[in-house]
Short mmCIF file of C-alpha atoms in Angstrom, two decimals:
data_model
loop_
_atom_site.label_atom_id
_atom_site.label_comp_id
_atom_site.label_asym_id
_atom_site.label_seq_id
_atom_site.Cartn_x
_atom_site.Cartn_y
_atom_site.Cartn_z
CA UNK A 10 19.43 -31.11 12.54
CA UNK A 11 22.56 -29.31 13.16
CA UNK A 12 22.89 -27.81 16.53
CA UNK A 13 22.04 -24.21 15.50
CA UNK A 14 18.54 -25.29 13.93
CA UNK A 15 17.83 -27.39 17.28
CA UNK A 16 15.36 -26.02 20.29
CA UNK A 17 18.57 -26.07 21.83
CA UNK A 18 20.68 -24.48 19.68
CA UNK A 19 17.97 -21.87 19.12
CA UNK A 20 17.52 -21.06 22.93
CA UNK A 21 21.29 -20.28 23.22
CA UNK A 22 21.23 -17.95 20.46
CA UNK A 23 17.95 -16.09 21.54
CA UNK A 24 19.22 -16.23 24.86
CA UNK A 25 21.95 -13.51 23.92
CA UNK A 26 19.62 -12.18 21.34
CA UNK A 27 16.45 -10.55 20.75
CA UNK A 28 13.78 -12.75 22.85
CA UNK A 29 10.84 -10.74 21.77
CA UNK A 30 11.64 -10.24 18.68
CA UNK A 31 12.35 -14.18 17.96
CA UNK A 32 8.75 -14.37 20.49
CA UNK A 33 6.89 -12.00 17.88
CA UNK A 34 8.61 -14.20 14.92
CA UNK A 35 7.26 -17.23 16.03
CA UNK A 36 3.64 -16.24 16.86
CA UNK A 37 3.64 -14.47 13.84
CA UNK A 38 4.11 -18.20 11.89
CA UNK A 39 1.33 -19.33 14.96
CA UNK A 40 -1.26 -17.19 13.48
CA UNK A 41 -0.88 -17.65 10.12
CA UNK A 42 -1.02 -21.66 10.62
CA UNK A 43 -3.61 -21.54 13.61
CA UNK A 44 -5.13 -18.17 14.00
CA UNK A 45 -5.29 -15.53 16.65
CA UNK A 46 -6.61 -17.04 19.41
CA UNK A 47 -5.37 -20.82 17.82
CA UNK A 48 -1.96 -21.23 20.00
CA UNK A 49 -0.53 -20.60 23.19
CA UNK A 50 2.02 -18.74 24.99
CA UNK A 51 3.61 -22.12 25.85
CA UNK A 52 3.56 -23.00 21.63
CA UNK A 53 5.29 -19.43 20.84
CA UNK A 54 8.26 -20.06 23.35
CA UNK A 55 8.52 -23.89 21.99
CA UNK A 56 8.50 -22.49 18.13
CA UNK A 57 10.87 -19.65 18.95
CA UNK A 58 13.27 -22.32 21.25
CA UNK A 59 13.12 -21.00 24.72
CA UNK A 60 11.88 -22.52 27.80
CA UNK A 61 7.85 -22.07 28.45
CA UNK A 62 8.96 -19.44 30.87
CA UNK A 63 10.98 -17.18 28.78
CA UNK A 64 8.43 -15.20 27.33
CA UNK A 65 7.43 -13.74 30.40
CA UNK A 66 10.37 -11.38 30.83
CA UNK A 67 8.83 -9.43 28.28
CA UNK A 68 5.19 -10.95 27.81
CA UNK A 69 2.35 -11.01 30.38
CA UNK A 70 0.36 -13.46 28.62
CA UNK A 71 -0.41 -14.27 24.91
CA UNK A 72 -2.90 -11.05 24.46
CA UNK A 73 0.41 -9.02 25.10
CA UNK A 74 2.08 -10.74 22.80
CA UNK A 75 -0.58 -10.20 20.18
CA UNK A 76 -0.99 -6.78 20.90
CA UNK A 77 2.72 -5.88 20.35
CA UNK A 78 2.35 -7.79 16.79
CA UNK A 79 -0.95 -5.76 16.16
CA UNK A 80 1.27 -2.44 17.21
CA UNK A 81 3.96 -3.49 14.61
CA UNK A 82 1.75 -4.50 12.12
CA UNK A 83 -0.04 -0.85 12.37
CA UNK A 84 3.28 1.06 12.15
CA UNK A 85 4.18 -0.90 8.78
CA UNK A 86 0.66 -0.76 7.10
CA UNK A 87 0.72 3.27 7.99
CA UNK A 88 4.21 3.28 6.30
CA UNK A 89 3.05 1.69 4.15
CA UNK A 90 0.21 4.36 3.18
CA UNK A 91 1.95 7.00 3.57
CA UNK A 92 4.74 5.96 0.71
CA UNK A 93 2.02 4.97 -1.84
CA UNK A 94 0.45 8.35 -1.01
CA UNK A 95 4.08 9.91 -1.71
CA UNK A 96 5.90 8.35 -4.77
CA UNK A 97 5.35 10.32 -7.77
CA UNK A 98 2.06 9.17 -8.85
CA UNK A 99 1.21 11.35 -11.92
CA UNK A 100 -2.21 12.84 -10.37
CA UNK A 101 -3.62 12.74 -6.93
CA UNK A 102 -6.37 10.13 -7.88
CA UNK A 103 -4.31 8.02 -8.70
CA UNK A 104 -1.89 8.16 -5.59
CA UNK A 105 -5.56 7.93 -3.82
CA UNK A 106 -6.23 4.26 -5.54
CA UNK A 107 -3.05 3.40 -5.04
CA UNK A 108 -3.57 3.57 -1.21
CA UNK A 109 -6.57 0.89 -1.66
CA UNK A 110 -4.37 -1.18 -3.16
CA UNK A 111 -1.75 -0.41 -0.51
CA UNK A 112 -4.61 -2.05 1.67
CA UNK A 113 -4.65 -5.42 -0.35
CA UNK A 114 -1.07 -5.89 -0.80
CA UNK A 115 -0.33 -5.03 2.95
CA UNK A 116 -3.09 -8.27 4.16
CA UNK A 117 -1.97 -10.53 1.21
CA UNK A 118 1.91 -10.03 2.11
CA UNK A 119 1.91 -9.79 5.77
CA UNK A 120 -1.41 -12.41 6.92
CA UNK A 121 0.05 -12.81 10.67
CA UNK A 122 0.11 -8.78 11.20
CA UNK A 123 -3.17 -8.30 9.49
CA UNK A 124 -5.16 -11.11 11.29
CA UNK A 125 -3.27 -9.83 14.80
CA UNK A 126 -4.44 -6.46 13.74
CA UNK A 127 -8.20 -7.15 12.79
CA UNK A 128 -9.39 -10.35 13.48
CA UNK A 129 -7.48 -11.08 17.06
CA UNK A 130 -10.24 -9.00 19.09
CA UNK A 131 -7.23 -6.80 20.29
CA UNK A 132 -8.85 -3.72 21.96
CA UNK A 133 -7.25 -0.84 19.90
CA UNK A 134 -9.10 1.91 22.07
CA UNK A 135 -7.12 0.49 25.25
CA UNK A 136 -4.56 0.34 24.32
CA UNK A 137 -2.88 3.95 23.85
CA UNK A 138 0.27 2.67 21.31
CA UNK A 139 -2.04 0.89 19.39
CA UNK A 140 -4.36 4.13 18.53
CA UNK A 141 -1.65 6.29 17.92
CA UNK A 142 -0.37 4.11 15.30
CA UNK A 143 -4.11 3.22 13.81
CA UNK A 144 -4.40 6.77 13.93
CA UNK A 145 -1.59 7.75 12.58
CA UNK A 146 -2.99 5.41 9.34
CA UNK A 147 -6.31 6.77 9.52
CA UNK A 148 -5.09 10.22 9.01
CA UNK A 149 -3.07 9.39 5.81
CA UNK A 150 -6.14 8.56 4.66
CA UNK A 151 -7.87 11.07 5.52
CA UNK A 152 -5.17 13.93 4.36
CA UNK A 153 -5.53 12.48 1.05
CA UNK A 154 -9.29 12.58 1.14
CA UNK A 155 -9.20 16.33 1.81
CA UNK A 156 -6.78 17.19 -0.98
CA UNK A 157 -8.51 15.29 -3.10
CA UNK A 158 -11.82 17.18 -2.87
CA UNK A 159 -9.77 20.65 -2.65
CA UNK A 160 -11.24 21.50 -5.69
CA UNK A 161 -14.78 21.63 -4.50
CA UNK A 162 -16.86 24.69 -3.05
CA UNK A 163 -16.26 23.85 0.69
CA UNK A 164 -19.74 23.95 1.52
CA UNK A 165 -19.72 20.81 -1.10
CA UNK A 166 -16.97 19.26 0.34
CA UNK A 167 -17.90 15.89 1.94
CA UNK A 168 -16.32 15.32 5.32
CA UNK A 169 -12.30 14.04 4.74
CA UNK A 170 -13.02 11.60 7.92
CA UNK A 171 -16.25 10.33 6.50
CA UNK A 172 -14.28 9.40 3.09
CA UNK A 173 -11.16 7.67 5.34
CA UNK A 174 -13.45 5.85 7.00
CA UNK A 175 -15.62 4.70 3.63
CA UNK A 176 -12.29 3.64 2.20
CA UNK A 177 -10.86 1.57 4.49
CA UNK A 178 -13.93 -0.31 5.31
CA UNK A 179 -14.45 -0.54 1.56
CA UNK A 180 -10.89 -2.13 1.99
CA UNK A 181 -11.45 -3.85 4.63
CA UNK A 182 -13.89 -5.73 3.42
CA UNK A 183 -12.84 -6.77 0.24
CA UNK A 184 -9.92 -8.56 2.04
CA UNK A 185 -12.55 -10.15 3.98
CA UNK A 186 -14.31 -11.74 1.18
CA UNK A 187 -11.39 -12.89 -1.20
CA UNK A 188 -9.00 -14.02 1.05
CA UNK A 189 -8.05 -17.61 2.81
CA UNK A 190 -10.76 -18.98 0.94
CA UNK A 191 -13.36 -16.67 1.16
CA UNK A 192 -16.79 -16.79 -1.26
CA UNK A 193 -14.93 -13.91 -3.25
CA UNK A 194 -12.64 -16.48 -4.38
CA UNK A 195 -15.05 -17.81 -6.99
CA UNK A 196 -15.98 -14.57 -8.74
CA UNK A 197 -14.85 -13.49 -12.27
CA UNK A 198 -13.03 -10.71 -11.19
CA UNK A 199 -10.17 -9.80 -8.71
CA UNK A 200 -10.35 -8.52 -5.42
CA UNK A 201 -8.11 -5.62 -6.82
CA UNK A 202 -10.76 -4.64 -9.36
CA UNK A 203 -13.44 -5.03 -7.34
CA UNK A 204 -11.64 -2.52 -5.17
CA UNK A 205 -10.83 -0.29 -7.85
CA UNK A 206 -14.50 0.15 -9.27
CA UNK A 207 -16.07 0.02 -5.90
CA UNK A 208 -13.83 3.56 -4.88
CA UNK A 209 -14.39 4.92 -8.66
CA UNK A 210 -18.00 4.51 -8.17
CA UNK A 211 -17.87 6.07 -4.33
CA UNK A 212 -15.73 9.05 -5.41
CA UNK A 213 -18.17 10.22 -8.18
CA UNK A 214 -21.15 9.68 -6.03
CA UNK A 215 -19.30 12.25 -4.17
CA UNK A 216 -18.83 14.37 -7.06
CA UNK A 217 -15.05 14.37 -6.27
CA UNK A 218 -14.53 13.08 -10.06
CA UNK A 219 -16.14 13.53 -13.16
#
């Protein structure tokens, strides 16, 4: 093991670098391996190659570290939703469907962030920054839903907020059903197929698509 790889070497580099980012990176690995409640702040410090006291320069405890990870995650998630809706899709409907797919992709590609956001018990309502980023993500879905129903007479348009929450809940349910060895892994169809068909059935039921 080289000095740069050893705890001593990492401690030196992080002392002069971004300790906060190093702790977040270490905690992400621990969350993926042990779950959001399966590690201590001291373990995150050890994984980052710093002393057990070092994290307290930035975080009062593990929960605050997880909140910081969830905040980053919601920001990344909102950016992804926005990009998926504005990437030149041939139709509004396909763009809307791509947003649901982006939820699945985010959970697959960023399990540590996803668990911090949705499985750690972090209080979104109790953290203004978290609430803001979560609302930004939901707002993108809500705006897309409003545009998708513009062709209907005003009195027949379902509430855009309801549609956004339903699509979010459906996407979240599919993720929970199919990821990390969950029962859906034995189904004869994929998570992507289930979400696509469920979204189509839902939107048809609302009269938003033929």
